[in-house]
Short mmCIF file of C-alpha atoms in Angstrom, two decimals:
data_model
loop_
_atom_site.label_atom_id
_atom_site.label_comp_id
_atom_site.label_asym_id
_atom_site.label_seq_id
_atom_site.Cartn_x
_atom_site.Cartn_y
_atom_site.Cartn_z
CA MET A 27 167.38 82.99 137.91
CA GLY A 28 164.81 80.49 137.02
CA LYS A 29 163.87 79.82 133.46
CA ALA A 30 160.63 81.48 132.40
CA GLN A 31 157.79 79.06 132.37
CA SER A 32 156.75 78.50 128.80
CA ARG A 33 154.02 75.95 129.42
CA GLN A 34 150.77 76.58 131.13
CA PRO A 35 149.72 74.18 133.82
CA ALA A 36 148.12 71.13 132.32
CA ASP A 37 144.83 71.69 134.14
CA GLY A 38 144.47 75.15 132.67
CA VAL A 39 145.12 73.87 129.20
CA ARG A 40 142.70 71.01 129.62
CA ALA A 41 140.03 73.34 130.89
CA ARG A 42 140.26 75.31 127.65
CA ARG A 43 140.26 72.29 125.38
CA ARG A 44 137.25 72.10 123.16
CA SER A 45 135.32 68.88 123.33
CA LEU A 46 135.24 66.98 120.06
CA VAL A 47 131.66 66.03 120.82
CA ASP A 48 130.66 69.69 121.14
CA LEU A 49 132.57 70.55 118.03
CA THR A 50 130.87 67.77 116.12
CA ALA A 51 127.46 68.93 117.25
CA VAL A 52 128.22 72.35 115.76
CA VAL A 53 129.53 70.73 112.58
CA SER A 54 126.43 68.58 112.34
CA ARG A 55 124.13 71.56 112.72
CA THR A 56 126.12 73.50 110.14
CA ILE A 57 125.75 70.68 107.65
CA ASP A 58 122.06 70.19 108.36
CA GLU A 59 121.38 73.90 108.03
CA SER A 60 123.35 74.08 104.79
CA LEU A 61 121.47 71.12 103.39
CA LEU A 62 118.19 72.68 104.43
CA GLU A 63 119.08 75.79 102.51
CA THR A 64 120.13 74.06 99.32
CA PRO A 65 118.48 71.94 96.68
CA PRO A 66 118.76 68.17 97.16
CA ASN A 67 121.34 67.50 94.48
CA PRO A 68 123.22 70.58 93.40
CA VAL A 69 126.73 69.29 94.03
CA ALA A 70 127.78 71.00 90.83
CA ILE A 71 128.81 67.70 89.49
CA PRO A 72 128.04 67.67 85.83
CA GLY A 73 125.43 65.19 84.74
CA GLY A 74 126.25 61.85 83.28
CA ASP A 75 126.37 59.93 86.47
CA GLY A 76 126.77 57.07 84.06
CA HIS A 77 126.56 53.55 85.31
CA ARG A 78 126.45 54.74 88.92
CA SER A 79 123.21 56.59 88.71
CA GLU A 80 120.97 53.56 88.66
CA ARG A 81 122.59 52.13 91.73
CA ALA A 82 122.51 55.51 93.42
CA ALA A 83 118.80 55.67 92.91
CA LYS A 84 118.43 52.29 94.53
CA GLY A 85 120.73 52.82 97.45
CA PRO A 86 120.56 56.22 99.07
CA ALA A 87 123.18 57.48 101.44
CA ARG A 88 123.15 55.89 104.83
CA LYS A 89 121.97 58.10 107.60
CA THR A 90 121.02 60.79 105.14
CA PRO A 91 118.37 62.62 107.05
CA ALA A 92 115.02 62.62 105.39
CA ARG A 93 114.70 66.33 105.80
CA LYS A 94 111.52 67.83 104.60
CA THR A 95 110.95 71.39 103.71
CA PRO A 96 107.97 72.65 105.62
CA ALA A 97 104.79 71.50 104.01
CA ARG A 98 102.78 74.36 102.72
CA LYS A 99 99.14 73.60 103.06
CA THR A 100 97.37 75.36 100.28
CA PRO A 101 93.65 75.81 100.25
CA ALA A 102 92.14 73.81 97.49
CA ASP A 103 90.07 76.28 95.59
CA THR A 104 90.80 79.84 96.45
CA THR A 105 92.84 82.41 94.62
CA ILE A 106 95.00 82.87 97.67
CA PRO A 107 97.79 80.34 97.01
CA ALA A 108 99.84 83.05 95.36
CA VAL A 109 100.11 84.66 98.74
CA ILE A 110 101.08 81.44 100.39
CA ASP A 111 103.70 81.16 97.71
CA SER A 112 105.04 84.53 98.60
CA ALA A 113 105.08 83.51 102.23
CA GLY A 114 106.92 80.37 101.32
CA THR A 115 109.20 82.06 98.88
CA SER A 116 111.65 82.85 101.60
CA LEU A 117 111.91 79.12 102.14
CA SER A 118 111.82 78.01 98.56
CA THR A 119 114.19 80.59 97.15
CA LYS A 120 116.70 79.84 99.82
CA MET A 121 116.58 76.31 98.51
CA GLU A 122 118.38 77.54 95.44
CA LEU A 123 121.59 78.46 97.19
CA PRO A 124 124.55 77.40 95.12
CA SER A 125 126.64 74.84 96.86
CA THR A 126 130.06 74.67 95.41
CA GLN A 127 131.02 78.14 96.55
CA TYR A 128 131.05 76.85 100.10
CA GLN A 129 133.50 74.16 99.23
CA SER A 130 136.24 76.74 99.04
CA ALA A 131 135.69 78.02 102.56
CA SER A 132 138.89 77.42 104.42
CA ASP A 133 137.31 77.01 107.82
CA THR A 134 134.00 76.79 109.56
CA SER A 135 133.71 80.50 110.27
CA ALA A 136 134.43 81.41 106.67
CA LEU A 137 131.83 78.89 105.61
CA ALA A 138 129.26 80.44 107.91
CA VAL A 139 130.00 83.96 106.72
CA GLU A 140 129.73 82.88 103.08
CA ILE A 141 126.42 81.19 103.69
CA ALA A 142 125.11 84.15 105.69
CA LYS A 143 126.02 86.55 102.89
CA GLU A 144 124.31 84.38 100.33
CA MET A 145 121.22 84.03 102.48
CA GLN A 146 121.09 87.79 102.94
CA THR A 147 121.15 88.29 99.18
CA ARG A 148 118.42 85.71 98.73
CA ALA A 149 116.32 87.23 101.45
CA LEU A 150 116.53 90.61 99.75
CA GLU A 151 115.48 89.05 96.46
CA THR A 152 112.60 87.36 98.23
CA MET A 153 111.48 90.66 99.66
CA LYS A 154 111.58 92.26 96.24
CA LEU A 155 109.52 89.43 94.79
CA GLY A 156 107.03 89.60 97.65
CA VAL A 157 106.57 93.32 97.36
CA HIS A 158 106.19 93.05 93.60
CA ALA A 159 103.59 90.29 93.95
CA ALA A 160 101.70 92.33 96.54
CA PHE A 161 101.74 95.35 94.27
CA GLU A 162 100.43 93.39 91.30
CA TYR A 163 97.76 91.76 93.40
CA THR A 164 96.59 95.06 94.82
CA LYS A 165 96.60 96.61 91.38
CA ASP A 166 94.40 93.84 90.00
CA ILE A 167 91.98 94.06 92.86
CA ALA A 168 91.75 97.83 92.62
CA ARG A 169 90.94 97.91 88.92
CA PRO A 170 87.70 99.75 88.29
CA GLU A 171 86.48 96.96 86.03
CA GLY A 172 87.16 94.37 88.72
CA ASP A 173 84.30 92.74 90.55
CA VAL A 174 83.10 94.49 93.63
CA LEU A 175 84.35 92.71 96.70
CA ASP A 176 81.90 91.99 99.39
CA GLY A 177 81.34 89.60 102.28
CA ALA A 178 83.79 86.72 102.52
CA ALA A 179 85.78 87.87 99.47
CA ALA A 180 86.40 91.26 101.03
CA GLU A 181 87.47 89.63 104.28
CA CYS A 182 89.78 87.34 102.37
CA HIS A 183 91.25 90.30 100.53
CA ALA A 184 91.95 92.14 103.77
CA VAL A 185 93.56 89.09 105.34
CA VAL A 186 95.74 88.50 102.30
CA LEU A 187 97.05 92.04 102.40
CA GLU A 188 97.73 91.70 106.10
CA LEU A 189 99.64 88.44 105.56
CA MET A 190 101.71 90.10 102.87
CA LYS A 191 102.65 92.80 105.34
CA VAL A 192 103.60 90.23 107.97
CA ASN A 193 105.71 88.21 105.54
CA ALA A 194 107.48 91.26 104.18
CA GLY A 195 108.20 92.38 107.75
CA ALA A 196 109.61 88.98 108.70
CA ALA A 197 111.84 88.91 105.64
CA LEU A 198 113.06 92.43 106.34
CA GLN A 199 113.87 91.63 109.96
CA TYR A 200 115.71 88.47 108.96
CA THR A 201 117.73 90.37 106.37
CA ARG A 202 118.70 92.98 108.92
CA GLU A 203 119.75 90.35 111.43
CA LEU A 204 121.76 88.46 108.82
CA SER A 205 123.84 91.54 108.18
CA ARG A 206 124.87 91.50 111.83
CA VAL A 207 126.01 87.86 111.82
CA ARG A 208 129.69 87.58 112.64
CA THR A 209 130.21 84.11 114.00
CA LEU A 210 129.18 80.58 113.21
CA SER A 211 127.14 80.20 116.38
CA GLN A 212 125.27 83.44 115.67
CA TRP A 213 124.47 82.26 112.20
CA ILE A 214 123.30 78.87 113.37
CA GLU A 215 121.10 80.42 116.04
CA LEU A 216 119.63 82.98 113.66
CA SER A 217 118.97 80.59 110.80
CA SER A 218 117.46 77.95 113.07
CA SER A 219 115.22 80.49 114.72
CA HIS A 220 114.20 81.97 111.36
CA ALA A 221 113.43 78.55 109.90
CA ARG A 222 111.29 77.68 112.92
CA LYS A 223 109.43 80.98 112.73
CA GLN A 224 108.84 80.63 109.01
CA CYS A 225 107.49 77.10 109.38
CA GLU A 226 105.13 78.17 112.12
CA LEU A 227 104.09 81.28 110.20
CA ALA A 228 103.40 79.32 107.02
CA ARG A 229 101.39 76.76 108.97
CA GLN A 230 99.30 79.39 110.71
CA GLN A 231 98.71 81.31 107.49
CA ALA A 232 97.70 78.17 105.64
CA GLU A 233 95.19 77.32 108.36
CA LEU A 234 93.82 80.83 108.35
CA LEU A 235 93.42 80.91 104.59
CA LYS A 236 91.87 77.47 104.57
CA SER A 237 89.26 78.52 107.07
CA LEU A 238 88.58 81.65 105.03
CA ALA A 239 88.16 79.57 101.91
CA ASP A 240 85.80 77.23 103.75
CA ASN A 241 83.77 80.20 104.92
CA ALA A 242 83.62 81.60 101.40
CA ARG A 243 82.45 78.26 100.05
CA THR A 244 79.83 77.94 102.75
CA SER A 245 78.49 81.44 102.19
CA GLY A 246 78.57 80.91 98.40
CA ALA A 247 76.54 77.74 98.76
CA GLU A 248 73.98 79.59 100.80
CA MET M 24 131.96 46.85 89.72
CA HIS M 25 131.99 48.65 93.04
CA VAL M 26 133.57 52.03 93.53
CA LEU M 27 135.09 53.15 96.78
CA ALA M 28 136.27 56.76 97.10
CA LEU M 29 138.55 58.10 99.82
CA VAL M 30 137.66 61.71 100.32
CA THR M 31 138.30 64.57 102.67
CA GLN M 32 139.84 67.92 102.09
CA LYS M 33 142.15 67.48 105.07
CA GLY M 34 145.70 66.75 104.03
CA GLY M 35 147.65 64.08 105.87
CA SER M 36 144.56 62.22 106.99
CA GLY M 37 145.81 59.03 105.37
CA LYS M 38 143.71 58.72 102.22
CA SER M 39 146.47 57.38 99.98
CA THR M 40 147.90 55.06 102.62
CA LEU M 41 144.46 53.62 103.33
CA ALA M 42 143.71 53.32 99.61
CA VAL M 43 146.85 51.29 99.03
CA GLY M 44 146.37 49.14 102.14
CA LEU M 45 142.74 48.41 101.31
CA ALA M 46 143.50 47.70 97.64
CA VAL M 47 146.09 45.08 98.53
CA ALA M 48 143.93 43.60 101.30
CA ALA M 49 141.00 43.30 98.90
CA MET M 50 143.26 41.81 96.22
CA GLU M 51 144.44 39.17 98.66
CA ARG M 52 140.80 38.23 99.13
CA GLU M 53 140.26 37.45 95.48
CA GLU M 54 139.02 40.85 94.40
CA ARG M 55 140.09 42.24 91.05
CA VAL M 56 141.15 45.68 92.14
CA ALA M 57 142.22 48.90 90.44
CA LEU M 58 143.42 52.07 92.10
CA ILE M 59 142.46 55.37 90.54
CA GLU M 60 144.72 58.20 91.54
CA ALA M 61 142.86 61.49 91.33
CA ASP M 62 145.50 63.34 93.28
CA ALA M 63 148.27 65.30 91.61
CA GLN M 64 150.50 64.61 94.60
CA GLY M 65 151.22 61.23 93.04
CA THR M 66 151.68 59.17 96.21
CA ILE M 67 150.10 56.09 94.68
CA SER M 68 151.97 56.41 91.36
CA ARG M 69 155.26 56.51 93.20
CA TRP M 70 154.20 53.56 95.36
CA LYS M 71 153.39 51.67 92.17
CA GLU M 72 156.85 52.47 90.73
CA ARG M 73 158.43 50.89 93.79
CA ARG M 74 156.19 47.87 93.59
CA GLU M 75 157.37 44.66 91.94
CA ASN M 76 153.96 43.05 91.69
CA SER M 77 152.09 44.41 88.68
CA PHE M 78 148.78 44.29 90.58
CA PRO M 79 146.76 46.18 91.53
CA ARG M 80 146.79 48.32 88.45
CA VAL M 81 146.91 52.07 88.91
CA GLU M 82 145.12 54.59 86.72
CA CYS M 83 145.92 58.28 87.00
CA VAL M 84 143.16 60.78 86.37
CA ALA M 85 143.61 64.54 86.20
CA ASP M 86 140.43 65.68 84.50
CA PRO M 87 137.00 65.18 86.11
CA ALA M 88 135.61 64.18 82.72
CA GLU M 89 137.99 61.21 82.64
CA ILE M 90 136.56 59.49 85.69
CA GLU M 91 133.51 57.90 84.08
CA PRO M 92 135.34 56.63 80.97
CA VAL M 93 138.06 55.13 83.15
CA LEU M 94 135.47 53.43 85.39
CA SER M 95 133.63 52.10 82.36
CA ARG M 96 136.83 50.73 80.90
CA LEU M 97 137.80 49.08 84.17
CA GLN M 98 134.37 47.54 84.46
CA ALA M 99 134.61 46.23 80.92
CA GLU M 100 137.95 44.68 81.78
CA GLY M 101 136.40 42.76 84.64
CA ILE M 102 137.65 44.83 87.56
CA GLY M 103 135.42 44.22 90.56
CA LEU M 104 136.56 47.05 92.80
CA ALA M 105 137.86 50.52 91.94
CA ILE M 106 139.35 52.56 94.76
CA ILE M 107 139.64 56.28 94.05
CA ASP M 108 142.18 58.28 95.98
CA THR M 109 141.36 61.99 95.87
CA ALA M 110 143.32 65.13 96.61
CA ALA M 111 143.10 66.99 99.89
CA THR M 112 140.66 69.49 98.50
CA ASN M 113 137.11 69.54 97.31
CA ASN M 114 138.03 70.16 93.69
CA PRO M 115 135.82 69.12 90.77
CA LEU M 116 137.79 65.91 90.46
CA ALA M 117 137.02 64.93 94.05
CA LEU M 118 133.37 65.88 93.60
CA ARG M 119 133.17 63.73 90.49
CA ALA M 120 134.75 60.86 92.39
CA ILE M 121 132.11 61.27 95.09
CA SER M 122 129.32 61.25 92.53
CA ASN M 123 130.58 57.95 91.12
CA ALA M 124 131.24 56.19 94.39
CA ASP M 125 129.16 53.43 95.91
CA LEU M 126 130.73 54.27 99.23
CA CYS M 127 132.74 57.33 100.26
CA LEU M 128 135.24 56.77 103.04
CA ILE M 129 136.21 59.84 105.02
CA PRO M 130 139.42 59.27 106.95
CA ALA M 131 139.68 61.49 109.99
CA ARG M 132 142.17 61.65 112.80
CA PRO M 133 140.87 62.29 116.29
CA SER M 134 141.42 66.03 116.03
CA PRO M 135 139.18 69.10 115.71
CA ALA M 136 140.93 70.08 112.47
CA ASP M 137 140.04 66.80 110.81
CA ILE M 138 136.44 66.93 111.97
CA GLU M 139 136.00 70.52 110.84
CA ALA M 140 137.66 69.74 107.53
CA ALA M 141 135.00 67.11 106.90
CA ILE M 142 132.26 69.74 106.57
CA PRO M 143 132.58 70.54 102.84
CA THR M 144 133.15 66.88 102.04
CA LEU M 145 130.10 65.79 103.99
CA LEU M 146 128.01 68.50 102.39
CA ALA M 147 129.03 67.32 98.94
CA ILE M 148 128.36 63.69 99.82
CA ARG M 149 124.96 64.33 101.34
CA ARG M 150 123.90 66.66 98.56
CA GLY M 151 124.89 63.98 96.11
CA ASN M 152 123.00 61.43 98.19
CA ARG M 153 125.99 59.10 98.38
CA ARG M 154 126.67 56.52 101.05
CA PHE M 155 129.56 57.32 103.32
CA ALA M 156 131.43 56.22 106.40
CA PHE M 157 134.10 57.79 108.55
CA VAL M 158 137.30 55.93 109.25
CA LEU M 159 139.03 56.94 112.45
CA ASN M 160 142.63 56.90 111.29
CA GLN M 161 146.08 57.29 112.82
CA THR M 162 144.60 56.92 116.27
CA PRO M 163 146.63 56.66 119.45
CA THR M 164 146.60 53.13 120.76
CA ARG M 165 144.70 54.14 123.85
CA GLY M 166 143.19 57.15 125.57
CA CYS M 167 139.88 58.86 126.14
CA ARG M 168 140.43 61.14 123.15
CA LEU M 169 139.85 58.15 120.93
CA SER M 170 136.45 57.30 122.34
CA GLU M 171 135.49 60.95 122.26
CA ALA M 172 136.41 61.16 118.59
CA ALA M 173 134.55 57.94 117.88
CA THR M 174 131.44 59.26 119.59
CA SER M 175 131.75 62.50 117.65
CA LEU M 176 132.16 60.93 114.24
CA ASN M 177 129.43 58.44 114.93
CA SER M 178 127.06 61.31 115.54
CA LEU M 179 127.94 62.73 112.12
CA GLY M 180 127.36 59.51 110.28
CA VAL M 181 128.42 55.91 110.07
CA LEU M 182 131.75 55.05 111.62
CA ALA M 183 133.60 52.17 110.00
CA LEU M 184 135.34 49.69 112.26
CA PRO M 185 137.93 49.00 113.42
CA PHE M 186 139.87 52.21 114.05
CA ILE M 187 143.18 52.34 112.26
CA GLY M 188 146.00 52.95 114.71
CA GLN M 189 149.05 55.10 114.26
CA ARG M 190 151.60 52.44 113.33
CA ASN M 191 154.89 52.58 111.48
CA ASP M 192 154.04 49.56 109.37
CA HIS M 193 151.76 51.66 107.16
CA GLN M 194 154.49 54.11 106.24
CA ASP M 195 157.14 51.41 105.92
CA ALA M 196 154.93 49.38 103.59
CA LEU M 197 154.25 52.44 101.46
CA GLY M 198 157.97 53.09 101.22
CA VAL M 199 158.76 49.69 99.74
CA GLY M 200 155.80 49.41 97.39
CA LEU M 201 153.80 46.98 99.48
CA GLY M 202 150.45 46.89 101.15
CA VAL M 203 150.63 46.69 104.92
CA THR M 204 149.15 43.19 104.77
CA GLU M 205 152.10 42.15 102.59
CA PHE M 206 154.68 44.03 104.60
CA ALA M 207 153.76 42.71 108.05
CA PRO M 208 151.00 40.14 107.65
CA GLU M 209 151.06 39.25 111.32
CA GLY M 210 151.11 42.81 112.59
CA LYS M 211 148.33 44.77 114.23
CA ALA M 212 148.27 47.24 111.37
CA SER M 213 147.59 44.38 109.00
CA ASP M 214 144.81 43.06 111.22
CA GLU M 215 143.17 46.45 111.32
CA ILE M 216 143.29 46.92 107.56
CA VAL M 217 141.88 43.44 107.00
CA GLY M 218 139.14 44.20 109.51
CA LEU M 219 138.37 47.48 107.79
CA TRP M 220 138.21 45.80 104.40
CA GLN M 221 135.79 43.23 105.80
CA TRP M 222 133.62 46.00 107.18
CA ILE M 223 133.69 47.80 103.83
CA SER M 224 133.01 44.70 101.79
CA GLU M 225 130.03 43.82 103.96
CA HIS M 226 128.60 47.28 103.49
CA ILE M 227 129.53 47.99 99.91
CA PHE M 228 128.45 44.62 98.55
CA THR M 229 125.47 43.86 100.74
CA GLU M 230 123.92 47.28 100.44
CA SER M 231 124.61 47.59 96.72
CA ASN M 232 122.97 44.25 96.11
CA HIS M 233 119.99 44.87 98.32
CA GLY M 234 119.83 48.63 98.07
#
């Protein structure tokens, strides 16, 4: 009787081995995404950087990516920026994610799940804020003593309400999808896709509102 | 004074051994060095007990709030380089060490576990906007795994050179209270540590001065 083979053939094992380069790419994305979602310096290290702080200000970390949050173009003189803010809230509020809680995650998957949960909570808060802002805005506009809207202002009003609907819908969809996240790769894919969509959405909305504001100015001048 | 912190939440990655080796190598090159042990495991304290030479001095820190006062005191005493050895966890003490470091060294072996374990450390470092470099540690002397790991770590950030090989001299030196450059000055382990210290000194001094 031959002894049972306890080792798999080397080729089979090698075929299953995970490339360190692939692994690192995932790690890198995880870190970048986490940094994108958090404020620049919330390491939960109490203040008093002491004699280091001056030098730190002079010499930033090597290879620290100069990540920028998507620029929100705001029309110069319209009352619409509040809406842009609500569109951007999903970006800006996510920037407040606490950081130290992730330090305790024992592995990458746990880290991803923790972050996903936190993002879901934030997204829900964002939705609440957005809906509240929309409600207040609508209430103000609808007041009997308010000015009668006509022409460009009325068009602007309609567009703003439509944008609110779009933003609320996007936030709701994202929240739903977050609740279904189970793995690191799913989370990375979802958050990357959401970030891209939000950037594009904010850019398009800013352009739209700017053109509306320009129209309003032009018609006002006439 | 320059502050070098060895950080990663992966245990067994060689933080204490590297800290001791680098401290002695720097001391041999005319640096006034102090080791700060921010790790309850006490590897460096025990190394110091075995050591006959009274230098480098070793300070033990258990409370995050102690780090800055200790650094200030060392600076006042004319210490030129403080090397902080942290525990294998991202506790508040390690985070405070990161926040005070001119350069954070992240030792990592060429393994998925070590690379994954670097995530929380890297997040803390990059959020704190600190400079950092990976050190590929305890590497096999040859093999494609090494270059793969080097490529990987290099994509995550700066990779310090040279790689530090898996050699008995490091452990033997630790066991008799010596730095590896004292234990086997002609050995490859010694050469690698000296090379690593040169790399660090070029980066920590040059960039601090010009940064």
